[in-house]
């Protein structure tokens, strides 16, 4: 550092290249030493030593000298250097600033960047003291830099020469990211205060330079402020460590700077001022990403922006550019006054542009070019949406004028597509965004200027009665899409070299817009027209889309950085484009299906398939879309046999099909001579995952499995089309496909399970066998052996075919290759698809439980296994004892309890075959025991093909294995049961009392065995009725609460009850007569009373099952029919206990996020049930204290506002009835609660009605209902006894008591929140009357000071009298979460409705002014500016036209 300072001092006396080289050498050495000393990975020195190093460097004379007296550079600055753009200014400064000064600045940056991460995560006292020392050093350097900056700025103003100021400005900008944006804002305010912009004697260039300095710095400050406030953790930013973290946002300072920039904009018309003002507005409009500490400041500043003078509109409409257009779009959305003023001014401009404009009409002072009009399109679209709501969907004149002018402009521009869209105004300016989700890309392109232009073009077509005659649309399409064009790229952009694109985002934006525009021309509202030219154009467009897709997949092979799952978060840009094009191909083939099947040939079909086979064979998304396309073209004239041949000949086809058996868990082959001990011991009851209760259960299916599934589905579709074409052509199956080999391939890959792939394979094999003579009976010929074993069977069968003992050898071969896995048989019994149905011989559906189970746990397909069983028993391939030991007899028993008759018949047939085989066996012990079982079961069955109860079927299935093993614990009990009972009682639970109340030394094992049997045997409503008839649930629930019950038993009991609650009749009986809800409530209350954390953690395992029971109880069907009437009090107690559990067990629930989510969702369900009750009945609601506790608990657990727990907590809050006593929270707590609610609502996922809208309705209702309740108490019900007299807001306000308007900080908090939510929703006119009523109740005082805030000539009573009394003031009104805003029952005319909206718009800005004044601001929205424009008179006159 000494030698750097020495070189600098010598250089000031005499410049020399040697001194520069010496300085650079010193800098390199110093930078190296700093990195070595401060590198966190090396940990060379403790933090206190690092602090000394930092302090030494920052306080060194060389640093001070460089900042205070920068060396002269080799390049001279121009007088107007600060008039350049910031990028050009910094580039020039970088080249001109002396290299030796660069070294000093670079060294400071290196020190800051290395010190920050070194101690950021450490919290020792030594580290904290070291951080404070480092912070003081940086703060001292910052103050020194600011002082130098101010001193030199003042000197430059006096000398009128700003060239010496460039190095200082460059130094500040170099270090700006280490400085607090709030301190920078103070510096900007100081700069503007030093500029005398009104002094005409100051030299013009000087005036501009000082303004440029201030605006450049303000622009940088707003950028940093936006980035900082959007940080998930503001404390983790670099400058927060170096200079401390500010939690205070000086909104008054921001207001001063904002209006100073606004004044400069309007006075000097500087482009940089416009940019600076736009950045300031964007800071305020960043509500979706702003963090909690600053949301309240943003809410205040939003009113500051809303109070921007109306002059901003005329400023932005003068010489429009992208900056002014963006600024106008943001400003008009902050206030209804700005929106109305813009609409009035803009309509005047557009009226002069109409073809039939009145020549005598006064010429507008604004002259807008086509390009300027296009840039204003987003604001015009925003205004159109406002007008549509304001005039209740009626075609108003402004609406028609805007659409007419833009229609002519856009359609004229689009006719010259390449030239029009190549304009720089359509640039998205986000070239770095090359990966995102599909939804994000779609929103990006639809929200772009080009996307909105397409939208307004569509609206223009919709507004024309003749829909701009079809001939004209086809003519325009031919201009945009000439017949000689090969693909979309050629027509749209003239680009085919996709890899060499410099602006890929702009390119894709143009392609997406082009496709959407062509679809509008050819498909939008054509009134069913099927003219030949239209059909020809549509087919041409489809061909081009297909060629475009082929070009994309060829340029971007499957295995490249652009690939990815279409539903992933990091989807590549061109992968999105590929999907978008293919999606349009899929939709178009469906829409023009009738036209396509009329064509003599469809050559593009084979081309499409070839491209798929070459480039996307292993892509499930493309497979699915191709299947959709081929299905639509199934009746078209294309050679399906050629397509199938191409597919089967693909090098990866057989390999892909064979991959099916690689996913099978079972590798069993050959007979097992050791019988399986028990089915019940194989039972593993999966604990309920709370995430699956209320959230969409996204199956984690691997990409290869998806590809295989889609491939099989594609082959099925192709084969069906092939059969159809063959029948239509009346030809045989002599030529074409080798279907026999295809069946063998499928059978070798078949797993005989219920997974989607196996079901598709089985159905495909059956279809081929039934439609191809050469393939008929192949499955039976291979003895129903599947998987790799079928290949062995086929090979050995060929070798043995001509031998004399073929049948005997075939039996041996079968026994050696039998692919049955006993474990899989056990799982099939435990998870049998009782509600599966068979249609036409194919297994078409499997019940939901089985499907979800088989995602992780495989089970056999009962239909196939039963046919396999019948076949092997008929051929005497295996003995009855072997049949039972494999578990096949167990599957046969449970199939007899299926709800499907076909399945039961197969089960009965298999049982008959087994019984016949059993009678032929020698009378051994095992045979006799199985004979007892068969006799007892057969004697208990009444009628042919009767369904037996699941509990009996499961018991017999278990017995078929236990009776073969005398060492099993329950062998003697089961044998004794069948020995004594020659007829099974179908209405009883076998051995329940014996085993559940067992007194043997293995009583616990006996009880658990019975509980497992009860769980597995409960599968249908009839089963549940048997349980109820035998008082099983009453016994189990009583035992659960007894001291004898252990955790394993409790868990099984809840699982059994949860399973019973899936059945409608059973759950009603349990709730109404079984005390189910009180039982659940006692479980929850016992959990939060447990003090020991380990015991509580073990008990919490049962909670997810409790939640699932509640979800069944509160299902929509139960909710509508009987639940609100008979169980509300019990549900209220359960809800209270759940809330107590959530609050009291926070530490434990924090570790298990799913438990927190489930509690919140269950609480929401119970609150919704309460909403279904009659208004006169008691309801369950959350008090203001409970709401605050709920917020605090969730806020402590959640890291982000998008956390599921946070969103669920807000949903629970909004489901409860709006509390009339919300003000009792107190101002501080209410402010925290509402800040959390607003931040969460803004970042929540969109619904039919946004959460923001629901929150606004909830707050408004809370305010209005709260005021009503206070009036009722204070006035002793007298003033509200005659509700029919209160028709308007004014009459309602006049009935108030003075105490209603007493000062309370909570009122201001509520009013500010309501106004901010209104702003976010664009002042939705359907919400305005009630929102304004709430604002008036909260803010309007009885004082004359209102006049200054309203404006001269405007009467507050007059405005209030035009607003109808809010619906929430009606005593019959009630809150429903899912119900949208209700309309006022009284019918009013269009003029009255418009007057009401005008009054609301004025009053909402009055409310804004009141809040703004209370916040200490000095700028207010001037209502008189809008009145002077006569905007409202003009809008009122439109109704009369």
PDB file of N, CA, C and O in Angstrom, residues 742-761:
ATOM      1  N   UNK A 742     -45.491 -60.077 -32.809  1.00  0.00           N
ATOM      2  CA  UNK A 742     -45.765 -58.932 -31.937  1.00  0.00           C
ATOM      3  C   UNK A 742     -46.395 -59.391 -30.628  1.00  0.00           C
ATOM      4  O   UNK A 742     -46.038 -58.905 -29.545  1.00  0.00           O
ATOM      5  N   UNK A 743     -47.322 -60.351 -30.701  1.00  0.00           N
ATOM      6  CA  UNK A 743     -47.943 -60.867 -29.479  1.00  0.00           C
ATOM      7  C   UNK A 743     -46.900 -61.554 -28.607  1.00  0.00           C
ATOM      8  O   UNK A 743     -46.892 -61.379 -27.377  1.00  0.00           O
ATOM      9  N   UNK A 744     -46.015 -62.345 -29.222  1.00  0.00           N
ATOM     10  CA  UNK A 744     -44.962 -62.998 -28.444  1.00  0.00           C
ATOM     11  C   UNK A 744     -44.065 -61.958 -27.744  1.00  0.00           C
ATOM     12  O   UNK A 744     -43.672 -62.136 -26.591  1.00  0.00           O
ATOM     13  N   UNK A 745     -43.768 -60.883 -28.472  1.00  0.00           N
ATOM     14  CA  UNK A 745     -42.943 -59.815 -27.884  1.00  0.00           C
ATOM     15  C   UNK A 745     -43.655 -59.180 -26.696  1.00  0.00           C
ATOM     16  O   UNK A 745     -43.063 -58.973 -25.626  1.00  0.00           O
ATOM     17  N   UNK A 746     -44.940 -58.893 -26.876  1.00  0.00           N
ATOM     18  CA  UNK A 746     -45.715 -58.277 -25.795  1.00  0.00           C
ATOM     19  C   UNK A 746     -45.839 -59.214 -24.605  1.00  0.00           C
ATOM     20  O   UNK A 746     -45.700 -58.797 -23.450  1.00  0.00           O
ATOM     21  N   UNK A 747     -46.091 -60.502 -24.874  1.00  0.00           N
ATOM     22  CA  UNK A 747     -46.258 -61.467 -23.795  1.00  0.00           C
ATOM     23  C   UNK A 747     -44.963 -61.636 -23.002  1.00  0.00           C
ATOM     24  O   UNK A 747     -44.984 -61.781 -21.769  1.00  0.00           O
ATOM     25  N   UNK A 748     -43.838 -61.569 -23.683  1.00  0.00           N
ATOM     26  CA  UNK A 748     -42.557 -61.712 -22.992  1.00  0.00           C
ATOM     27  C   UNK A 748     -42.247 -60.505 -22.114  1.00  0.00           C
ATOM     28  O   UNK A 748     -41.413 -60.600 -21.203  1.00  0.00           O
ATOM     29  N   UNK A 749     -42.905 -59.391 -22.387  1.00  0.00           N
ATOM     30  CA  UNK A 749     -42.688 -58.171 -21.591  1.00  0.00           C
ATOM     31  C   UNK A 749     -43.809 -57.942 -20.586  1.00  0.00           C
ATOM     32  O   UNK A 749     -43.770 -56.986 -19.817  1.00  0.00           O
ATOM     33  N   UNK A 750     -44.809 -58.802 -20.624  1.00  0.00           N
ATOM     34  CA  UNK A 750     -45.984 -58.645 -19.767  1.00  0.00           C
ATOM     35  C   UNK A 750     -45.672 -59.111 -18.353  1.00  0.00           C
ATOM     36  O   UNK A 750     -44.991 -60.116 -18.152  1.00  0.00           O
ATOM     37  N   UNK A 751     -46.172 -58.341 -17.352  1.00  0.00           N
ATOM     38  CA  UNK A 751     -45.923 -58.705 -15.969  1.00  0.00           C
ATOM     39  C   UNK A 751     -47.141 -59.225 -15.251  1.00  0.00           C
ATOM     40  O   UNK A 751     -47.058 -59.565 -14.064  1.00  0.00           O
ATOM     41  N   UNK A 752     -48.295 -59.259 -15.928  1.00  0.00           N
ATOM     42  CA  UNK A 752     -49.555 -59.761 -15.357  1.00  0.00           C
ATOM     43  C   UNK A 752     -50.000 -58.962 -14.147  1.00  0.00           C
ATOM     44  O   UNK A 752     -50.739 -59.465 -13.300  1.00  0.00           O
ATOM     45  N   UNK A 753     -49.547 -57.703 -14.034  1.00  0.00           N
ATOM     46  CA  UNK A 753     -49.925 -56.869 -12.883  1.00  0.00           C
ATOM     47  C   UNK A 753     -51.001 -55.858 -13.279  1.00  0.00           C
ATOM     48  O   UNK A 753     -51.417 -55.795 -14.443  1.00  0.00           O
ATOM     49  N   UNK A 754     -51.410 -55.071 -12.300  1.00  0.00           N
ATOM     50  CA  UNK A 754     -52.445 -54.058 -12.536  1.00  0.00           C
ATOM     51  C   UNK A 754     -51.871 -52.697 -12.885  1.00  0.00           C
ATOM     52  O   UNK A 754     -52.613 -51.719 -12.924  1.00  0.00           O
ATOM     53  N   UNK A 755     -50.579 -52.613 -13.120  1.00  0.00           N
ATOM     54  CA  UNK A 755     -50.022 -51.320 -13.502  1.00  0.00           C
ATOM     55  C   UNK A 755     -50.507 -50.933 -14.891  1.00  0.00           C
ATOM     56  O   UNK A 755     -50.955 -51.782 -15.678  1.00  0.00           O
ATOM     57  N   UNK A 756     -50.448 -49.656 -15.197  1.00  0.00           N
ATOM     58  CA  UNK A 756     -50.999 -49.145 -16.446  1.00  0.00           C
ATOM     59  C   UNK A 756     -50.365 -49.800 -17.669  1.00  0.00           C
ATOM     60  O   UNK A 756     -51.055 -50.126 -18.633  1.00  0.00           O
ATOM     61  N   UNK A 757     -49.054 -50.002 -17.629  1.00  0.00           N
ATOM     62  CA  UNK A 757     -48.367 -50.593 -18.781  1.00  0.00           C
ATOM     63  C   UNK A 757     -48.861 -52.009 -19.025  1.00  0.00           C
ATOM     64  O   UNK A 757     -49.178 -52.392 -20.159  1.00  0.00           O
ATOM     65  N   UNK A 758     -48.955 -52.810 -17.970  1.00  0.00           N
ATOM     66  CA  UNK A 758     -49.404 -54.197 -18.132  1.00  0.00           C
ATOM     67  C   UNK A 758     -50.848 -54.272 -18.596  1.00  0.00           C
ATOM     68  O   UNK A 758     -51.219 -55.148 -19.398  1.00  0.00           O
ATOM     69  N   UNK A 759     -51.695 -53.383 -18.102  1.00  0.00           N
ATOM     70  CA  UNK A 759     -53.086 -53.380 -18.559  1.00  0.00           C
ATOM     71  C   UNK A 759     -53.177 -53.056 -20.045  1.00  0.00           C
ATOM     72  O   UNK A 759     -53.948 -53.688 -20.784  1.00  0.00           O
ATOM     73  N   UNK A 760     -52.367 -52.092 -20.482  1.00  0.00           N
ATOM     74  CA  UNK A 760     -52.366 -51.746 -21.903  1.00  0.00           C
ATOM     75  C   UNK A 760     -51.825 -52.908 -22.743  1.00  0.00           C
ATOM     76  O   UNK A 760     -52.351 -53.203 -23.822  1.00  0.00           O
ATOM     77  N   UNK A 761     -50.768 -53.563 -22.271  1.00  0.00           N
ATOM     78  CA  UNK A 761     -50.197 -54.698 -23.003  1.00  0.00           C
ATOM     79  C   UNK A 761     -51.225 -55.823 -23.116  1.00  0.00           C
ATOM     80  O   UNK A 761     -51.420 -56.415 -24.192  1.00  0.00           O
TER      81      UNK A 761
END
